[in-house]
Coordinates of C-alpha atoms in Angstrom, one line a residue:
M1 CA 0.8 9.1 -23.0
R2 CA 2.8 11.1 -23.9
A3 CA 1.4 18.3 -22.2
S4 CA 2.7 15.4 -20.4
S5 CA 5.4 14.5 -17.9
R6 CA 7.4 14.8 -21.1
S7 CA 6.4 18.5 -21.4
L8 CA 7.7 19.1 -17.8
M9 CA 10.9 17.1 -18.9
A10 CA 11.1 19.3 -22.0
A11 CA 10.8 22.3 -19.9
L12 CA 13.6 21.1 -17.7
V13 CA 15.9 20.7 -20.6
A14 CA 14.6 23.9 -22.0
S15 CA 15.7 25.7 -18.8
I16 CA 19.0 24.0 -19.1
A17 CA 19.6 24.3 -22.9
S18 CA 17.9 27.5 -24.3
P19 CA 19.4 30.8 -25.2
A20 CA 18.7 33.7 -22.9
A21 CA 17.9 36.0 -25.8
A22 CA 14.2 36.3 -26.5
V23 CA 12.5 36.3 -29.9
P24 CA 9.4 38.6 -30.1
T25 CA 6.2 36.9 -30.8
S26 CA 3.9 38.4 -33.6
A27 CA 1.1 40.6 -32.5
Q28 CA -0.8 40.0 -35.8
A29 CA -4.3 38.6 -35.2
P30 CA -5.0 35.1 -36.6
L31 CA -7.0 34.9 -39.8
T32 CA -10.5 33.4 -39.2
H33 CA -14.0 33.7 -40.4
H34 CA -15.4 33.2 -37.1
K35 CA -16.4 35.9 -34.6
R36 CA -13.6 37.1 -32.5
P37 CA -13.7 35.2 -29.2
S38 CA -14.5 37.2 -26.0
S39 CA -11.6 38.2 -23.8
S40 CA -13.6 37.8 -20.7
A41 CA -12.8 34.6 -18.7
R42 CA -15.6 32.5 -17.5
S43 CA -16.0 29.1 -16.0
P44 CA -17.0 26.5 -18.6
F45 CA -18.5 24.3 -15.9
T46 CA -22.1 25.0 -16.4
S47 CA -25.0 22.5 -15.7
E48 CA -25.3 21.9 -19.5
F49 CA -21.7 21.0 -19.7
G50 CA -22.1 18.7 -16.7
A51 CA -25.0 16.9 -18.4
Y52 CA -22.8 16.7 -21.7
I53 CA -19.9 15.0 -19.6
D54 CA -22.4 12.7 -17.9
E55 CA -23.6 11.4 -21.3
L56 CA -20.1 11.0 -22.5
L57 CA -19.1 8.9 -19.5
D58 CA -22.1 6.7 -20.0
E59 CA -21.7 6.2 -23.8
W60 CA -17.8 5.6 -23.6
K61 CA -17.9 3.5 -20.5
V62 CA -15.4 5.8 -18.6
A63 CA -15.2 5.6 -14.7
G64 CA -14.2 9.2 -14.0
L65 CA -12.3 12.2 -15.0
A66 CA -10.9 15.5 -13.8
I67 CA -10.7 18.8 -15.9
G68 CA -8.7 22.0 -15.4
V69 CA -9.1 25.1 -17.5
V70 CA -7.0 28.2 -17.8
D71 CA -8.8 31.3 -19.3
S72 CA -6.7 34.5 -19.1
Q73 CA -5.5 34.8 -15.6
Q74 CA -8.2 32.6 -14.1
S75 CA -8.2 28.9 -13.5
Y76 CA -11.0 26.5 -13.0
S77 CA -11.1 22.9 -12.2
K78 CA -13.7 20.0 -11.8
V79 CA -12.8 16.8 -10.2
G80 CA -15.7 14.2 -10.2
A81 CA -18.3 16.3 -8.5
D82 CA -22.1 16.9 -9.2
E83 CA -23.2 15.2 -12.4
W84 CA -19.9 13.6 -13.2
T85 CA -18.9 11.8 -10.0
P86 CA -16.7 8.9 -10.8
R87 CA -18.9 5.8 -11.4
V88 CA -16.6 3.5 -9.4
F89 CA -16.6 3.8 -5.7
G90 CA -13.7 2.9 -3.3
D91 CA -11.2 5.5 -4.2
I92 CA -10.8 9.3 -3.6
F93 CA -10.5 10.7 -7.1
I94 CA -7.6 13.1 -6.4
W95 CA -4.7 11.9 -8.3
M96 CA -4.2 10.9 -11.9
L97 CA -1.2 8.8 -13.0
I98 CA 0.1 10.2 -16.3
K99 CA 2.5 8.7 -18.6
I100 CA 3.5 11.5 -20.8
F101 CA 3.2 14.7 -18.8
N102 CA 6.6 15.1 -17.3
K103 CA 8.2 14.9 -20.7
G104 CA 7.1 18.4 -21.4
I105 CA 8.2 19.6 -17.9
W106 CA 11.6 17.8 -18.4
V107 CA 12.3 19.4 -21.6
R108 CA 11.2 22.9 -20.6
S109 CA 13.6 23.1 -17.7
A110 CA 16.6 21.6 -19.6
P111 CA 16.9 24.2 -22.2
Q112 CA 16.8 27.0 -19.8
R113 CA 20.1 26.0 -18.6
A114 CA 21.9 24.8 -21.8
G115 CA 21.9 28.1 -23.6
D116 CA 21.7 30.5 -20.6
Y117 CA 25.3 31.7 -19.9
R118 CA 24.8 31.1 -16.3
Y119 CA 24.3 27.5 -16.8
S120 CA 27.0 27.2 -19.6
V121 CA 29.5 28.1 -16.8
T122 CA 28.0 25.6 -14.5
Y123 CA 27.7 23.0 -17.3
P124 CA 30.3 23.8 -19.9
I125 CA 29.5 20.7 -21.7
L126 CA 26.1 22.4 -22.7
S127 CA 27.7 25.3 -24.5
Q128 CA 26.1 24.1 -27.7
G129 CA 22.6 24.3 -26.2
W130 CA 20.1 22.1 -27.9
E131 CA 22.7 21.0 -30.5
T132 CA 24.7 19.3 -27.8
P133 CA 25.4 15.6 -28.7
V134 CA 23.7 13.2 -26.2
S135 CA 26.8 11.1 -26.3
S136 CA 28.9 14.0 -25.0
I137 CA 27.1 13.8 -21.8
I138 CA 26.6 10.0 -21.3
R139 CA 29.1 8.6 -23.8
D140 CA 29.5 5.1 -22.2
D141 CA 25.8 4.6 -22.0
F142 CA 24.4 6.3 -25.1
V143 CA 25.5 3.9 -27.9
L144 CA 23.1 3.3 -30.8
G145 CA 23.1 0.7 -33.5
D146 CA 24.6 3.2 -35.9
E147 CA 28.1 4.8 -35.4
W148 CA 27.0 8.2 -37.0
A149 CA 23.9 8.4 -35.0
T150 CA 25.7 7.7 -31.8
A151 CA 28.2 10.5 -32.3
H152 CA 25.8 13.1 -33.7
L153 CA 22.4 12.9 -32.4
T154 CA 21.6 15.8 -30.1
L155 CA 19.4 16.7 -27.2
E156 CA 17.0 18.3 -29.7
D157 CA 16.9 15.1 -31.8
A158 CA 16.0 13.1 -28.8
A159 CA 13.3 15.5 -27.6
S160 CA 11.8 15.8 -31.0
H161 CA 11.5 12.1 -31.9
R162 CA 13.7 12.2 -34.9
T163 CA 16.5 9.7 -33.9
G164 CA 15.4 7.0 -36.5
L165 CA 14.8 4.6 -33.6
A166 CA 11.4 2.8 -33.4
G167 CA 9.3 2.2 -30.3
H168 CA 10.4 -1.3 -29.1
M169 CA 7.9 -1.0 -26.2
D170 CA 8.0 -4.8 -25.7
A171 CA 11.5 -4.4 -24.6
Y172 CA 11.0 -1.5 -22.2
P173 CA 11.8 -2.9 -18.8
N174 CA 10.6 -2.2 -15.3
T175 CA 13.0 -4.9 -13.9
I176 CA 16.1 -6.6 -15.3
N177 CA 17.2 -9.9 -13.8
G178 CA 14.8 -9.3 -10.9
S179 CA 16.1 -5.9 -9.9
I180 CA 14.5 -2.6 -10.7
A181 CA 15.8 -1.1 -13.9
S182 CA 17.5 2.3 -13.6
S183 CA 17.3 4.8 -16.3
Q184 CA 20.9 4.1 -17.0
D185 CA 20.1 0.4 -17.4
I186 CA 17.3 1.3 -19.9
V187 CA 19.6 3.6 -22.0
R188 CA 22.3 0.9 -22.3
L189 CA 19.8 -1.3 -24.1
L190 CA 19.6 1.0 -27.1
R191 CA 22.8 -0.3 -28.6
H192 CA 21.0 -3.6 -29.3
F193 CA 18.2 -2.1 -31.4
P194 CA 18.5 -1.4 -35.1
L195 CA 17.7 2.1 -36.3
T196 CA 14.5 1.9 -38.4
Y197 CA 15.0 5.0 -40.3
E198 CA 17.8 7.4 -41.2
P199 CA 18.2 9.9 -38.3
R200 CA 16.4 13.3 -38.9
T201 CA 14.3 12.0 -41.8
K202 CA 11.1 10.8 -40.0
W203 CA 9.2 11.7 -36.9
D204 CA 8.7 8.4 -34.9
Y205 CA 7.6 8.5 -31.3
N206 CA 10.1 7.1 -28.9
N207 CA 9.9 6.7 -25.1
Y208 CA 13.4 5.6 -24.6
M209 CA 14.7 9.0 -25.6
Y210 CA 13.0 10.7 -22.8
T211 CA 14.5 8.1 -20.4
T212 CA 17.8 8.9 -22.1
L213 CA 17.2 12.7 -21.4
S214 CA 16.4 11.9 -17.8
H215 CA 19.6 10.0 -17.3
A216 CA 21.6 12.9 -19.1
I217 CA 20.1 15.4 -16.7
E218 CA 20.9 13.2 -13.6
T219 CA 24.4 12.7 -14.8
L220 CA 24.8 16.6 -15.2
T221 CA 23.2 17.4 -11.9
G222 CA 24.5 14.6 -9.8
E223 CA 21.0 14.2 -8.2
P224 CA 17.7 12.3 -8.9
L225 CA 15.5 13.9 -11.6
R226 CA 12.6 14.3 -9.2
H227 CA 14.8 16.6 -7.0
T228 CA 15.7 18.7 -10.0
L229 CA 12.2 19.0 -11.2
K230 CA 10.9 19.9 -7.7
R231 CA 13.5 22.6 -7.2
V232 CA 13.5 24.1 -10.8
L233 CA 9.8 23.8 -11.6
W234 CA 7.3 22.4 -9.1
E235 CA 8.1 24.5 -6.1
P236 CA 8.4 27.8 -7.9
L237 CA 5.2 27.1 -9.6
G238 CA 3.4 26.0 -6.3
M239 CA 2.9 22.5 -7.7
R240 CA 2.9 20.9 -4.4
S241 CA 0.7 17.8 -5.5
T242 CA 3.1 16.6 -8.1
F243 CA 5.5 13.6 -7.8
L244 CA 7.7 11.5 -10.1
N245 CA 7.0 8.1 -8.6
L246 CA 4.4 6.2 -6.5
R247 CA 6.7 5.9 -3.5
D248 CA 6.8 9.6 -2.9
V249 CA 3.0 9.9 -3.2
N250 CA 2.6 7.0 -0.8
Q251 CA 4.8 9.0 1.8
S252 CA 2.7 12.0 1.4
K253 CA -1.0 12.7 2.5
H254 CA -2.5 12.0 -1.0
K255 CA -4.2 9.1 -2.6
V256 CA -3.9 7.9 -6.2
A257 CA -7.0 7.3 -8.3
R258 CA -7.2 3.8 -9.5
G259 CA -7.4 3.0 -13.2
Y260 CA -10.4 1.1 -14.7
F261 CA -11.3 -0.6 -17.7
W262 CA -14.8 -1.6 -19.2
D263 CA -15.2 -5.4 -19.3
R264 CA -17.6 -6.0 -22.2
E265 CA -18.3 -9.6 -21.3
Q266 CA -19.2 -8.8 -17.6
G267 CA -20.8 -5.5 -18.4
K268 CA -18.9 -3.8 -15.5
F269 CA -15.7 -2.0 -14.7
G270 CA -12.6 -4.0 -13.9
E271 CA -9.8 -2.4 -11.8
H272 CA -6.1 -1.9 -12.7
P273 CA -3.4 -2.2 -10.1
L274 CA -1.5 1.0 -9.3
W275 CA 1.5 1.3 -11.8
D276 CA 5.0 2.3 -11.1
A277 CA 8.2 1.9 -13.1
P278 CA 10.8 4.2 -11.7
G279 CA 13.4 3.7 -14.4
V280 CA 11.1 5.1 -17.1
S281 CA 11.5 8.5 -15.3
G282 CA 10.9 11.4 -17.5
A283 CA 9.4 9.4 -20.2
G284 CA 6.2 9.4 -18.1
T285 CA 6.0 8.4 -14.4
E286 CA 4.6 11.7 -13.0
L287 CA 1.6 11.8 -10.8
S288 CA -0.3 15.1 -10.5
T289 CA -3.6 16.8 -10.2
V290 CA -5.4 19.1 -12.6
K291 CA -5.2 22.0 -10.2
D292 CA -1.4 21.7 -10.2
Y293 CA -1.4 21.5 -14.1
T294 CA -3.4 24.7 -14.5
K295 CA -0.3 26.2 -12.8
W296 CA 2.0 24.8 -15.3
L297 CA -0.4 25.9 -18.1
Q298 CA -0.4 29.5 -16.7
C299 CA 3.4 29.6 -16.9
L300 CA 3.3 28.3 -20.5
I301 CA 0.5 30.5 -21.8
H302 CA 1.8 33.8 -20.2
E303 CA 5.6 32.9 -20.5
T304 CA 6.3 33.6 -16.9
A305 CA 9.0 32.5 -14.4
P306 CA 10.5 30.2 -13.5
L307 CA 11.5 29.8 -17.2
S308 CA 13.3 32.4 -19.1
K309 CA 12.0 34.1 -22.1
G310 CA 14.5 32.3 -24.1
A311 CA 13.3 28.9 -22.7
H312 CA 9.7 29.7 -23.6
T313 CA 10.8 30.7 -27.1
E314 CA 12.4 27.3 -27.5
I315 CA 9.4 25.5 -26.1
R316 CA 7.1 27.1 -28.8
K317 CA 9.5 26.3 -31.7
P318 CA 8.6 23.6 -34.1
R319 CA 11.3 21.3 -35.1
M320 CA 9.9 18.2 -37.0
V321 CA 7.1 17.7 -39.5
V322 CA 4.7 14.9 -38.2
Q323 CA 3.4 12.8 -41.0
P324 CA -0.4 12.7 -41.1
E325 CA -0.5 9.0 -41.0
A326 CA 1.4 9.0 -37.7
Y327 CA -0.8 11.6 -36.1
P328 CA -4.1 12.2 -37.9
P329 CA -5.2 15.8 -38.0
Q330 CA -8.6 15.2 -36.6
G331 CA -9.8 18.6 -37.8
F332 CA -6.7 20.5 -36.9
D333 CA -4.1 21.5 -39.4
M334 CA -1.0 19.4 -40.1
S335 CA 1.2 19.0 -36.9
M336 CA 4.8 20.0 -36.2
Y337 CA 6.7 18.6 -33.2
G338 CA 9.0 20.3 -30.9
L339 CA 10.0 20.0 -27.3
A340 CA 7.3 17.4 -26.2
W341 CA 4.4 19.4 -27.9
F342 CA 2.6 19.0 -31.1
R343 CA 2.0 22.5 -32.7
T344 CA -0.8 22.9 -35.1
T345 CA -3.6 25.4 -35.8
I346 CA -7.5 25.3 -35.6
H347 CA -9.7 27.9 -37.0
G348 CA -6.8 30.3 -37.4
H349 CA -5.4 29.9 -33.8
V350 CA -2.1 28.2 -32.9
V351 CA -2.6 25.1 -30.7
Y352 CA 0.0 23.1 -28.6
Q353 CA -1.1 19.8 -27.4
H354 CA -0.1 16.4 -26.1
T355 CA -1.8 13.3 -24.9
G356 CA -0.5 10.6 -22.6
S357 CA -1.5 7.1 -21.7
T358 CA -0.7 4.2 -19.5
D359 CA -2.6 1.0 -19.5
S360 CA -4.8 2.5 -16.6
H361 CA -4.9 6.2 -17.1
G362 CA -5.2 8.9 -19.8
A363 CA -4.4 12.7 -20.2
N364 CA -4.7 15.5 -22.6
V365 CA -3.2 19.0 -22.4
V366 CA -3.9 21.7 -24.9
W367 CA -3.1 25.4 -24.9
L368 CA -3.8 28.3 -27.3
P369 CA -1.4 31.0 -26.5
E370 CA -3.2 33.7 -28.6
L371 CA -6.3 33.3 -26.6
N372 CA -4.5 32.9 -23.3
Y373 CA -6.5 29.6 -23.0
G374 CA -5.5 26.0 -22.0
L375 CA -7.0 23.0 -20.6
V376 CA -6.0 19.7 -18.9
I377 CA -8.0 16.4 -18.8
F378 CA -7.1 13.4 -16.6
L379 CA -9.1 10.2 -16.8
N380 CA -8.7 6.9 -15.0
Q381 CA -8.8 5.2 -18.3
P382 CA -6.9 5.9 -21.5
N383 CA -10.1 6.9 -23.4
E384 CA -10.4 9.1 -26.5
I385 CA -13.2 11.2 -24.8
R386 CA -10.2 13.4 -23.8
H387 CA -10.0 14.5 -27.4
I388 CA -13.9 15.0 -27.6
I389 CA -14.1 17.1 -24.6
A390 CA -11.0 19.2 -25.3
R391 CA -12.4 20.1 -28.7
K392 CA -15.8 21.1 -27.4
L393 CA -14.0 23.4 -24.8
I394 CA -11.8 24.9 -27.4
E395 CA -14.5 25.4 -29.9
D396 CA -16.9 26.8 -27.3
R397 CA -14.3 29.3 -26.3
I398 CA -13.5 30.3 -29.8
G399 CA -17.3 30.5 -30.7
T400 CA -17.1 28.1 -33.7
P401 CA -20.6 27.5 -35.3
E402 CA -21.8 24.0 -35.0
A403 CA -21.7 23.5 -38.7
D404 CA -17.9 24.2 -38.8
R405 CA -17.0 21.8 -36.1
F406 CA -15.2 18.5 -36.9
D407 CA -16.9 15.4 -35.7
V408 CA -14.2 14.2 -33.2
A409 CA -16.3 11.6 -31.7
G410 CA -17.2 10.2 -35.1
F411 CA -13.6 10.1 -36.1
W412 CA -12.5 8.1 -33.0
K413 CA -15.4 5.7 -33.3
K414 CA -14.4 4.9 -36.8
A415 CA -10.7 4.7 -36.0
L416 CA -11.2 2.4 -33.0
A417 CA -13.5 0.1 -35.1
G418 CA -10.9 0.1 -37.8
A419 CA -8.2 -0.8 -35.3
E420 CA -10.4 -3.7 -33.9
K421 CA -11.1 -4.9 -37.5
A422 CA -7.3 -4.9 -38.2
V423 CA -6.6 -7.0 -35.2
A424 CA -9.3 -9.4 -36.3
N425 CA -7.7 -9.7 -39.7
M426 CA -4.1 -9.7 -38.5
I427 CA -3.3 -13.2 -39.7
D428 CA -4.3 -12.2 -43.2
I429 CA -2.1 -9.0 -42.9
L430 CA 1.0 -10.6 -41.6
F431 CA 0.7 -13.8 -43.8
P432 CA -1.2 -13.0 -47.0
D433 CA 0.4 -15.8 -48.9
R434 CA 0.1 -18.6 -46.4
P435 CA -1.1 -21.9 -47.9
T436 CA -4.4 -23.6 -47.3
P437 CA -4.3 -26.1 -45.7
A438 CA -1.5 -24.9 -43.4
L439 CA 1.8 -26.9 -43.4
P440 CA 2.6 -28.7 -40.2
S441 CA 5.2 -27.3 -37.9
T442 CA 8.7 -28.8 -37.9
H443 CA 8.6 -28.8 -34.1
N444 CA 5.9 -29.7 -31.6
L445 CA 5.1 -27.5 -28.6
D446 CA 7.5 -29.5 -26.2
A447 CA 10.4 -28.9 -28.7
I448 CA 9.8 -25.1 -29.0
A449 CA 9.2 -24.5 -25.2
G450 CA 12.4 -23.3 -23.5
K451 CA 14.4 -20.1 -22.7
Y452 CA 15.4 -17.7 -25.4
S453 CA 17.4 -14.5 -25.2
H454 CA 18.0 -11.2 -27.0
P455 CA 20.4 -8.7 -25.7
G456 CA 17.9 -5.8 -25.8
Y457 CA 14.6 -7.6 -25.2
G458 CA 16.0 -9.8 -22.5
I459 CA 15.2 -13.4 -21.6
I460 CA 11.8 -15.0 -22.4
E461 CA 10.6 -18.4 -21.3
V462 CA 8.4 -19.9 -23.7
R463 CA 6.0 -22.4 -21.9
Q464 CA 2.9 -24.3 -22.6
Q465 CA -0.5 -23.4 -21.0
T466 CA -4.1 -24.0 -21.5
N467 CA -5.5 -21.7 -24.1
P468 CA -7.8 -19.2 -22.2
Q469 CA -10.2 -19.2 -25.1
N470 CA -10.2 -23.0 -25.6
S471 CA -9.7 -25.1 -22.5
S472 CA -9.2 -28.3 -24.6
E473 CA -6.1 -26.8 -26.3
M474 CA -2.6 -26.2 -25.2
I475 CA -0.7 -23.1 -26.6
L476 CA 2.7 -21.6 -26.2
V477 CA 3.1 -18.4 -24.1
A478 CA 5.9 -16.1 -22.8
D479 CA 5.2 -13.9 -19.9
R480 CA 6.7 -10.4 -20.3
D481 CA 5.8 -9.4 -16.8
N482 CA 9.1 -7.6 -16.3
L483 CA 8.2 -4.8 -18.6
A484 CA 7.1 -1.3 -17.7
F485 CA 3.8 -2.3 -19.5
P486 CA 3.6 -6.0 -18.9
V487 CA 2.1 -8.1 -21.6
Q488 CA 1.8 -11.9 -22.3
W489 CA 2.8 -13.1 -25.8
R490 CA 0.6 -16.0 -27.0
F491 CA 1.8 -18.1 -30.0
E492 CA -0.6 -19.2 -32.8
H493 CA 0.7 -21.6 -35.4
V494 CA 0.1 -20.2 -39.0
S495 CA 1.9 -22.6 -41.3
G496 CA 5.2 -24.5 -41.3
D497 CA 7.6 -22.7 -39.0
Y498 CA 5.7 -19.4 -39.1
W499 CA 3.7 -18.2 -36.2
A500 CA 1.8 -15.3 -35.0
I501 CA 2.6 -14.0 -31.5
W502 CA -0.3 -12.2 -30.1
R503 CA 0.2 -9.3 -27.5
Y504 CA -2.2 -9.6 -24.5
G505 CA -2.5 -7.3 -21.5
Y506 CA -2.6 -9.0 -18.0
V507 CA -5.6 -7.1 -16.5
D508 CA -7.8 -6.4 -19.5
S509 CA -6.9 -9.6 -21.2
A510 CA -10.1 -10.3 -23.2
R511 CA -8.6 -9.1 -26.6
P512 CA -5.0 -8.8 -28.0
S513 CA -3.7 -5.4 -29.0
V514 CA -1.5 -6.5 -31.9
A515 CA 0.4 -9.5 -33.3
Y516 CA 3.9 -10.0 -34.5
A517 CA 5.0 -12.4 -37.4
A518 CA 7.4 -14.9 -36.0
H519 CA 9.6 -17.7 -37.5
V520 CA 11.1 -20.7 -35.7
E521 CA 14.5 -21.5 -37.1
T522 CA 16.0 -25.0 -37.0
A523 CA 19.7 -25.7 -36.1
A524 CA 21.8 -28.2 -38.1
S525 CA 21.2 -30.6 -35.2
G526 CA 17.5 -30.6 -35.8
S527 CA 16.6 -28.6 -32.7
V528 CA 15.1 -25.2 -32.4
K529 CA 17.9 -22.6 -32.9
S530 CA 16.0 -19.3 -32.5
I531 CA 12.7 -17.4 -32.8
S532 CA 12.7 -14.3 -34.7
L533 CA 10.0 -11.5 -34.7
K534 CA 9.4 -9.0 -37.5
M535 CA 9.1 -5.4 -36.3
P536 CA 5.9 -3.8 -37.4
E537 CA 7.5 -0.7 -38.9
V538 CA 7.8 -0.9 -42.7
V539 CA 10.3 1.1 -44.6
A540 CA 10.0 1.4 -48.3
G541 CA 12.7 -0.5 -50.2
K542 CA 13.9 -2.3 -47.0
D543 CA 13.3 -5.6 -45.5
Q544 CA 11.5 -5.3 -41.9
H545 CA 14.0 -5.5 -39.0
E546 CA 13.9 -8.7 -37.1
I547 CA 14.6 -9.3 -33.4
V548 CA 16.1 -12.7 -33.0
F549 CA 15.8 -14.6 -29.7
S550 CA 18.5 -17.3 -29.5
R551 CA 17.8 -20.4 -27.6
L552 CA 19.6 -20.8 -24.2
N553 CA 18.8 -24.4 -23.4

């Protein structure tokens, strides 16, 4: 998900928040034992590369993709033609829906204004640039579960994922009480979530903060974010096929590529509905094409207008160490994180990269400024071949010998198999000390069914339904269909008043993605009082945070 709509968001903040003064970049050549890459640009889209992509699509069961490459001043793109035509007919493969890409564009445009004296006059509140506290812009809305964090966390903290707030994706709403959630509505939920870590001590990816930055920009400018992005970035760059929501696309001449998933049981592709969650905004609702994104890459690589030199400097500046367990290196060096980009190195060359995912689409954007090289990959499935293809393109361009190339495909096959194994063993992981045989539940299904509420996660209605995997059994479920990424929670009794709550998608619903440990609490009256969920994040020396849903009826 998540080099993404976040990268455009980061640019927007960078154009609003960065100093005008430029910091010169070093001209020193990178250290590498490989032959120096050729400086002549050339299209990578050979017949051999087409056959390679064709094999990947078959092996990894991906319906289609689009690739754009920037090499020096030249741009090349390939959109489902020749060997790699999308395998699912019925849609024109023009548009890719991306979750993470306008983060980078957002942050890039904001800093340009915050530190530039011209914008400090227009927005005096941004006189501190990236060190501006978020609460100074949207004080009534930006309230966290910690008073110090509320007062001190800055635009830079929010953009660099170092606020101490965990993901809480199962609270991220598309609608609240039946109405579309605005960015302001979403920001106002933050006060109900506990901080998992001390601020600025640990990198932890958080979509809410880019929705927060979106709301801050809209508050400053007095206009919808999409209008600001269009005026400040899209139009100057000639990105005329880029939008921030599905409604604007539908009013244009363009079509959106559907998302697909591979149905293992049926042995065929299943189709996702088109996705739109306007309130998510700069956290990832952008729609674009690879041709448009090569224009954005050209701007980043060559440090050109419409961004100032100071904004480009801010974009490239690393701000937070990313712990390897949170973002495995995959053959790169250890990563740093800045304004919506991971910064690392490979074979002596600096790399900026970011991926993005929704349930239905995936993206990957990578650029190597010293080589004047970059690439963008959009897929109509959030599949990890985006990493495999990107690495091949990069190492082909560098001229890396085959013996020195990291096995990206092998890494992801092992990682995905490990993730499936972890889900299969989730009950053992969550409840290692459960008794055998299990203790009976204090309450039957009828007694637990009902409405429950948490001020941040909203209202859930726990109801009985036939188990999709066993038609003779009734289970408890809670439909979270109001979320930006809708899921169904399915309850499985473990022992006594302890339950596992499995997280299932609505479209690709054959397998759960994760489970939460839950506990049903009994009131003094003997009825069910609440259901509490343990958050998956574990902090050494601390108990896991719980989200408590109190019974309403």
